[in-house]
mmCIF file of C-alpha atoms in Angstrom:
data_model
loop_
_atom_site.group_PDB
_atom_site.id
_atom_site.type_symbol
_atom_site.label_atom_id
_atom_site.label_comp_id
_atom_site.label_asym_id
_atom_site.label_seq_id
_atom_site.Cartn_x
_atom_site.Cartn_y
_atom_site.Cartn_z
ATOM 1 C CA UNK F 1 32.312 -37.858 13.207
ATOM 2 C CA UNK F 2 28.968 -35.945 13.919
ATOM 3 C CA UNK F 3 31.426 -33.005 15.118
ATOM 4 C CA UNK F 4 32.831 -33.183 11.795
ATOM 5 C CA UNK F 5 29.708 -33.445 9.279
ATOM 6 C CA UNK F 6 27.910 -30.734 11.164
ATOM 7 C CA UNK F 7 31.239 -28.468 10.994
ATOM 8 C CA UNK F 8 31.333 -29.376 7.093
ATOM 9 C CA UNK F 9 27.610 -28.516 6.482
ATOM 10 C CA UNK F 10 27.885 -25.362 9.022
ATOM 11 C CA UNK F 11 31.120 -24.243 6.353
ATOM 12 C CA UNK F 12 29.612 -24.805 3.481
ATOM 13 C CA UNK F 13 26.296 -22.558 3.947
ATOM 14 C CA UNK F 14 28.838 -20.337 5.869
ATOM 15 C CA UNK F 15 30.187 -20.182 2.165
ATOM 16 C CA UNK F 16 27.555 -20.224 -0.189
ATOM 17 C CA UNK F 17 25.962 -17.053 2.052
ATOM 18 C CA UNK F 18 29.462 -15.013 1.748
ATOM 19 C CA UNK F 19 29.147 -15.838 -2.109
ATOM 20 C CA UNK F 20 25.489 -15.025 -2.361
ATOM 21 C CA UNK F 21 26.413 -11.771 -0.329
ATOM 22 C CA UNK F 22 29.235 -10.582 -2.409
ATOM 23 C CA UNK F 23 27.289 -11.957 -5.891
ATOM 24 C CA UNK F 24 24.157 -9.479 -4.872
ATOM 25 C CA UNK F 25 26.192 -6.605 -3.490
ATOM 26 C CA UNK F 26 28.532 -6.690 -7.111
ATOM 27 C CA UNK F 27 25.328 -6.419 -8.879
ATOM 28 C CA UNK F 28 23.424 -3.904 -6.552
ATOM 29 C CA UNK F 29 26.133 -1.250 -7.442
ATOM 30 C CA UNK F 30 24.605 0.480 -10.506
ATOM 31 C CA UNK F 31 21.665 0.923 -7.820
ATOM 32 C CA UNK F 32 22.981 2.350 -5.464
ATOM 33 C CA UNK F 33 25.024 4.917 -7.138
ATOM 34 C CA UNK F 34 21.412 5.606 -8.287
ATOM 35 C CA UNK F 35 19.334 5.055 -5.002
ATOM 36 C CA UNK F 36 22.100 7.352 -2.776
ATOM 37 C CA UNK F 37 21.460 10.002 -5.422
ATOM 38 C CA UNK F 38 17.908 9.860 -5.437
ATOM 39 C CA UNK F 39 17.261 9.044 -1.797
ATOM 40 C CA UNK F 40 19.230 12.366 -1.259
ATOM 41 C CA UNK F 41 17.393 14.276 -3.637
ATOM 42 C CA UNK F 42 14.053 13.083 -1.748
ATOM 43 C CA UNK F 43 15.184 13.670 1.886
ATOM 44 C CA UNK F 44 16.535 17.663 0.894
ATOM 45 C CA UNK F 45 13.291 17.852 -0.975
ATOM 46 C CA UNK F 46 10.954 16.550 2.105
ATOM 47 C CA UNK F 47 13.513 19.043 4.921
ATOM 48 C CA UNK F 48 12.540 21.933 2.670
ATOM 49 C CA UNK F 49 8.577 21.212 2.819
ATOM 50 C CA UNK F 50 9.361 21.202 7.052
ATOM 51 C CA UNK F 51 9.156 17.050 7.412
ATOM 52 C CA UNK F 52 12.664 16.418 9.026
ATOM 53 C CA UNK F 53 15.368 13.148 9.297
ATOM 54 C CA UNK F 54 12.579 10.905 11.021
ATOM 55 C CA UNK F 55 10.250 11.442 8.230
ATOM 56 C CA UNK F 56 12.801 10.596 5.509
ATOM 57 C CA UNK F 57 13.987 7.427 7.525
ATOM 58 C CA UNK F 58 10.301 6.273 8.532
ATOM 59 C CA UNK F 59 8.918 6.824 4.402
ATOM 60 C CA UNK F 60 12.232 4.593 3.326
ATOM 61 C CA UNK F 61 11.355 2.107 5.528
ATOM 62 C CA UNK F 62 8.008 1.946 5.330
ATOM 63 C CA UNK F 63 6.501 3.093 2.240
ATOM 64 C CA UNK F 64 9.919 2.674 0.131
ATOM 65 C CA UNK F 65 8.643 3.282 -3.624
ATOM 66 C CA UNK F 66 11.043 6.503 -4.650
ATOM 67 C CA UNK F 67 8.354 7.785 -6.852
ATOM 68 C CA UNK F 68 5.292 7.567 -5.009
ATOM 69 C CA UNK F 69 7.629 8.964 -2.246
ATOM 70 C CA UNK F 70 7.980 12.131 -4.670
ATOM 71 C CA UNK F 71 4.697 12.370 -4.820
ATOM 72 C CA UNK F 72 3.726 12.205 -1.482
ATOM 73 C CA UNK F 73 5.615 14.867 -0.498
ATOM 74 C CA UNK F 74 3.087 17.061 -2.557
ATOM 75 C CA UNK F 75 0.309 15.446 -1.254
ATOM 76 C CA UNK F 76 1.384 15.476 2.441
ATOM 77 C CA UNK F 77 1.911 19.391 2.086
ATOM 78 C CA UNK F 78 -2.102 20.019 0.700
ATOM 79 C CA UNK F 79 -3.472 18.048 3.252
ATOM 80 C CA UNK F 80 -4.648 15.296 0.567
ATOM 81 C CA UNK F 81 -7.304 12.950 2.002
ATOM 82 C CA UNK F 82 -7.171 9.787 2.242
ATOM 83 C CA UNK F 83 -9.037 8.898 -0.863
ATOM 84 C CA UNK F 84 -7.191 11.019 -3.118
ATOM 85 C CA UNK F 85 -3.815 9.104 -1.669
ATOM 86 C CA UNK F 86 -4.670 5.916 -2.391
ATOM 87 C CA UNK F 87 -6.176 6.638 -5.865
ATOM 88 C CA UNK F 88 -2.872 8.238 -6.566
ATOM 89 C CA UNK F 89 -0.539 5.120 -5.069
ATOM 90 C CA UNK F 90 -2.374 3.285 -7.156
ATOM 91 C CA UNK F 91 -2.353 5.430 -10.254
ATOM 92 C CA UNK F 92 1.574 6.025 -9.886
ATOM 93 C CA UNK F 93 2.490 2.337 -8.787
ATOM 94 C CA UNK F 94 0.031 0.599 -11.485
ATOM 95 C CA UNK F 95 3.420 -1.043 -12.974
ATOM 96 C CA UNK F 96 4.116 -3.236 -9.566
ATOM 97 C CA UNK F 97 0.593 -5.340 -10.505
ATOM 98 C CA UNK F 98 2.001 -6.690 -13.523
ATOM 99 C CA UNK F 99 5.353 -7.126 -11.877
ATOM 100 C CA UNK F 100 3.910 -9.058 -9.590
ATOM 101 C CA UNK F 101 2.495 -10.884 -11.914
ATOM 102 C CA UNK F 102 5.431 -11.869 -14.220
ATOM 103 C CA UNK F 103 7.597 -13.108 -10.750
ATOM 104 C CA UNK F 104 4.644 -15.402 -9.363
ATOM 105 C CA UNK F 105 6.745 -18.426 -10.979
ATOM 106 C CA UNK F 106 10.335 -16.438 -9.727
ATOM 107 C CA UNK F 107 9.343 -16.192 -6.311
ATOM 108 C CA UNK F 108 6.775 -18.920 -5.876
ATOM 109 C CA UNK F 109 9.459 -21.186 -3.234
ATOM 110 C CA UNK F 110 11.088 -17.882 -1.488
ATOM 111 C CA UNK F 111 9.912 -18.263 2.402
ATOM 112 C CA UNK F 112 10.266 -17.061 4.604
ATOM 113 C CA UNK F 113 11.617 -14.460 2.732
ATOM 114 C CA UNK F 114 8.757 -13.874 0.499
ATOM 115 C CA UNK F 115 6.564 -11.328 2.333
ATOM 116 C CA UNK F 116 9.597 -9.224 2.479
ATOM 117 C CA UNK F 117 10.490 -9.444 -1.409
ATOM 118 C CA UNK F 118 6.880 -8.901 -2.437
ATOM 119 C CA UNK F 119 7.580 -5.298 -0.087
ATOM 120 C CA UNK F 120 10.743 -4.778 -2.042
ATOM 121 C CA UNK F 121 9.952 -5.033 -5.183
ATOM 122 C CA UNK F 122 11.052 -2.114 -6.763
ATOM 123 C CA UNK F 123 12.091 -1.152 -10.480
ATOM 124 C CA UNK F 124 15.318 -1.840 -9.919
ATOM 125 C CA UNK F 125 15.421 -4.762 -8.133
ATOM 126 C CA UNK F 126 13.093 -6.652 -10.647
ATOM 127 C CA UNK F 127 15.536 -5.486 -13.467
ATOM 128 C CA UNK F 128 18.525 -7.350 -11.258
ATOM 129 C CA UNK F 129 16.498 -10.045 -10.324
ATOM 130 C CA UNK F 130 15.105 -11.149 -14.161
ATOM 131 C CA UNK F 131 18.323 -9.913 -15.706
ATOM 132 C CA UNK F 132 20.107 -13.138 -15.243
ATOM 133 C CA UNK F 133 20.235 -16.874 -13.464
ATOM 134 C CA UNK F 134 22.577 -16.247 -10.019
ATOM 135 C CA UNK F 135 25.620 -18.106 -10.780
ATOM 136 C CA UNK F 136 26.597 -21.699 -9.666
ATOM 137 C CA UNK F 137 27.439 -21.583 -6.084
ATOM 138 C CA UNK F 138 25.127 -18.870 -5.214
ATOM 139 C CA UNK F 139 22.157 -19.683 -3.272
ATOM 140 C CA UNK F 140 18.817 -18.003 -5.597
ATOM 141 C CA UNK F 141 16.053 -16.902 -2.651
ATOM 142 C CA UNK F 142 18.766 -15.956 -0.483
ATOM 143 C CA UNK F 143 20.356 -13.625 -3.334
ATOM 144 C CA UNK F 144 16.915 -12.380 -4.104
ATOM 145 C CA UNK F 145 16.400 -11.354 -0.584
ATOM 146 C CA UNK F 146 20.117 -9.716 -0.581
ATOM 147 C CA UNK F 147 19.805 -7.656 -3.593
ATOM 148 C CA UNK F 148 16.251 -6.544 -2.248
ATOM 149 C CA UNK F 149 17.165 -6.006 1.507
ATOM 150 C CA UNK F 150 20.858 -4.147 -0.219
ATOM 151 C CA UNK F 151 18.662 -1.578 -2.741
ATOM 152 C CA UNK F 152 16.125 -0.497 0.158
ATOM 153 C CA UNK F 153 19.395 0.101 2.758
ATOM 154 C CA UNK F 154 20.470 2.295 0.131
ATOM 155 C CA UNK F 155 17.380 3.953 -0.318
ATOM 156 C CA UNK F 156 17.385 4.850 3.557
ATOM 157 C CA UNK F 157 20.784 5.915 3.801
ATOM 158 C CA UNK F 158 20.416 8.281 0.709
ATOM 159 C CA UNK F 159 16.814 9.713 2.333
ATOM 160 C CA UNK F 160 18.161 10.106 5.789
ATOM 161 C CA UNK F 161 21.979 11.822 4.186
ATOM 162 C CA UNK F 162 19.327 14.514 2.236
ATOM 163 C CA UNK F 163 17.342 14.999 5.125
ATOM 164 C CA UNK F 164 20.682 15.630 7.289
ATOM 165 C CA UNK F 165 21.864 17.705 4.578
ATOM 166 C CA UNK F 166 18.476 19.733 4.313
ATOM 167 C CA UNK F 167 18.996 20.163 7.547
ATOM 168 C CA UNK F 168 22.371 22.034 7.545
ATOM 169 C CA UNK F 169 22.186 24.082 3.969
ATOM 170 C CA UNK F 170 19.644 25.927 2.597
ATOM 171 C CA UNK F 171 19.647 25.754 -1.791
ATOM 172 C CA UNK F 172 17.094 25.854 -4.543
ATOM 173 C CA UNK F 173 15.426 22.718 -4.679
ATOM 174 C CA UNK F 174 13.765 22.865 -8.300
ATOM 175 C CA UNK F 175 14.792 20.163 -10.400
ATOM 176 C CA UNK F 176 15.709 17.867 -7.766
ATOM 177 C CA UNK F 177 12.746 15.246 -8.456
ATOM 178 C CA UNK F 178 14.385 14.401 -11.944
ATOM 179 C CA UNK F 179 16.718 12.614 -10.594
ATOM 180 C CA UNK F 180 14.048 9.620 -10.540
ATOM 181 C CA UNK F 181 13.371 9.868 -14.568
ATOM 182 C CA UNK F 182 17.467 9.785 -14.438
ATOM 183 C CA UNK F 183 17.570 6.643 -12.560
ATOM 184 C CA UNK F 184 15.415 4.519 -14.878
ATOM 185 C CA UNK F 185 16.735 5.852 -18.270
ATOM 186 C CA UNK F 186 20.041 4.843 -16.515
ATOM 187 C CA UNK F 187 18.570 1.460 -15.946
ATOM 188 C CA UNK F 188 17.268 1.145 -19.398
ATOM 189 C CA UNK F 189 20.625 1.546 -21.090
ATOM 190 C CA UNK F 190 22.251 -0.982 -18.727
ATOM 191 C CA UNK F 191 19.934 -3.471 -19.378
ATOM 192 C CA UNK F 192 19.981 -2.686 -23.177
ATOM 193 C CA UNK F 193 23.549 -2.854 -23.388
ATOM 194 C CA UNK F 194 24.038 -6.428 -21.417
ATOM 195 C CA UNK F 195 21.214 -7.797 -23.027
ATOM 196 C CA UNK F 196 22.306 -9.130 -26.305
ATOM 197 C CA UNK F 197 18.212 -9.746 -27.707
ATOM 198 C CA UNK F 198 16.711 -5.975 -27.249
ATOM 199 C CA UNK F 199 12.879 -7.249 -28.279
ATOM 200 C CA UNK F 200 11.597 -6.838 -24.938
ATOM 201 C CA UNK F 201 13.143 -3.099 -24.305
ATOM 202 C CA UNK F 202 11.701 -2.329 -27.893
ATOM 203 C CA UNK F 203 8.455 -3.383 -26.694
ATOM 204 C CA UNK F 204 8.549 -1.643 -23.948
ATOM 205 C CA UNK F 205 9.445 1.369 -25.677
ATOM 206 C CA UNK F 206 7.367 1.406 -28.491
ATOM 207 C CA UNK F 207 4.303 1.073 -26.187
ATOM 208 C CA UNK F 208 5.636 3.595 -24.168
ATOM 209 C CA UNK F 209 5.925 6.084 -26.994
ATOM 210 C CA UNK F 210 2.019 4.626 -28.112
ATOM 211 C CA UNK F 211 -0.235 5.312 -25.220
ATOM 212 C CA UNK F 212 1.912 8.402 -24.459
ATOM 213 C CA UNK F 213 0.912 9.949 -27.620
ATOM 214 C CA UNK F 214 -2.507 8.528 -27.521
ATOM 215 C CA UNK F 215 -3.750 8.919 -23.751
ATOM 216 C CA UNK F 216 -1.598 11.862 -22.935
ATOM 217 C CA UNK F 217 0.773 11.938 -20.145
ATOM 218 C CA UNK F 218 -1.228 11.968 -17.383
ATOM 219 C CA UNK F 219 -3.277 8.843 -18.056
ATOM 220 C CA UNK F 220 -0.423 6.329 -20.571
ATOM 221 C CA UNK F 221 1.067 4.480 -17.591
ATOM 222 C CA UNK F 222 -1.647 2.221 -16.861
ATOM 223 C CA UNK F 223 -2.729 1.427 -20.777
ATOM 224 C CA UNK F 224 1.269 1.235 -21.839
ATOM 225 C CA UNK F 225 1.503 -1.539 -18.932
ATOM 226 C CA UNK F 226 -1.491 -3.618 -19.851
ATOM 227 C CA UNK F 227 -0.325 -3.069 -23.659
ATOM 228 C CA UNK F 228 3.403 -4.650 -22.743
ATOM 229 C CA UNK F 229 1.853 -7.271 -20.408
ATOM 230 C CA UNK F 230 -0.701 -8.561 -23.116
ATOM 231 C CA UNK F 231 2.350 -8.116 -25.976
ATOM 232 C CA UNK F 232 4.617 -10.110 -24.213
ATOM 233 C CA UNK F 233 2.217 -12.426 -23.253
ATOM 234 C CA UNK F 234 1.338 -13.495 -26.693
ATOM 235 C CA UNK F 235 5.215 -13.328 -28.218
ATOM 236 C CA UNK F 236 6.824 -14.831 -25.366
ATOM 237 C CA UNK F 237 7.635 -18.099 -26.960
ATOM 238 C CA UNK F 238 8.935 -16.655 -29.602
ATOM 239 C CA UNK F 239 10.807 -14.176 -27.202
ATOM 240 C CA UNK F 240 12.381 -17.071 -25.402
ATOM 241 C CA UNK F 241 13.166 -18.771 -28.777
ATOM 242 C CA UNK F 242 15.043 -15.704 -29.652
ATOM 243 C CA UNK F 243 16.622 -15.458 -26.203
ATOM 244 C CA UNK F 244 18.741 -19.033 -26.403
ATOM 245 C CA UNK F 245 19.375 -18.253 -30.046
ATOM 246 C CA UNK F 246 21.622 -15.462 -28.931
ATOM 247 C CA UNK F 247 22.847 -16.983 -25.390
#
């Protein structure tokens, strides 16, 4: 009889992880069309500034935030110290503070998988992770783990394909580091067009357009996320009234 429960239990996680697998790999796919693009575009882009396949594969793994990755590039070819690096991580990855902030509640009963998920949190994967509630069946830390761990092996494999690629043909690479502004405009409209309640992406936007007008484009990204933060803050009730209204 003990056989038999621990067989039953041992099949039914057995179960739930297949679900949770398949649930977070259906709903990674808009990424990583996006991430296998992009991860491409960044490992050409490194090749042609001399930083081969290990470089690509070790900044994926390690530093894994596609824009800062851009960037670094840049900074890695004028010997940038230090100083100016971090000031510029910071500058460029401002918008992971606040959402850090908004998944404290989200992610508050994730270990041991929560040092990794704080690591992984990307645009992306905080768009699929607050999009929705996982489905009955599907197991919720374990599918935010999935969807994280499934959007960085993307990111890898795209960055190590463009590095192999660098490797072998020799093109123009102007241009290439659009594909990033491509990815979240692609993003946007997904999210704006399974979303039924579009306050929150009209926020966004409208502060966007705001403290791009106001502070320029070199210094709006930090003001534009302490503007959405602090507008969201004080509608949210009213935002989450709205939100069951049109579920």
């Amino acid at each position: 009889m003990r056989n038999e429960k621990y067989k039953t239990i041992g099949s039914n996680e057995n179960n739930t992880f297949q679900k949770t697998l398949g649930y977070a790999f259906r709903q990674s796919l808009p990424v990583m069309a996006g991430y296998v693009v992009l991860g491409t575009g960044f490992g050409i882009l490194l090749h042609s500034k001399g930083y081969g396949v290990g470089w690509a594969f070790l900044m994926s793994l390690l530093i894994y935030a596609g824009s800062m990755q851009y960037v670094t590039i840049d900074l890695l070819c004028t010997g940038a110290s230090l100083i100016s690096i971090a000031f510029m991580t910071v500058m460029v990855n401002a918008r992971h503070l606040f959402y850090g902030i908004s998944m404290i509640d989200r992610y508050k009963d994730t270990m041991p998988y929560k040092p990794y998920l704080i690591f992984g949190l990307t645009d992306e994967t905080y768009s699929l992770v607050c999009s929705k509630d996982v489905p009955e069946g599907v197991d919720r830390t374990k599918y935010y783990f999935l969807v994280s761990l499934l959007n960085q092996s993307y990111w890898i494999a795209g960055s190590v394909t463009g590095g192999i690629i660098g490797s072998l043909l020799n093109f123009n690479t102007a241009g290439i580091e659009f594909s990033m502004t491509a990815l979240f405009v692609v993003v946007f409209t997904e999210q704006w067009l399974e979303s039924k309640n579009h306050a929150s992406a009209l926020i966004g936007l409208i502060s966007s357009v705001f403290c791009l007008v106001l502070f320029g484009p070199s210094r709006f990204l930090i003001p534009t996320m302490i503007m959405i933060t602090l507008l969201l803050t004080v509608l949210r009730s009213r935002l989450e009234t709205e939100e069951n209204v049109h579920e």
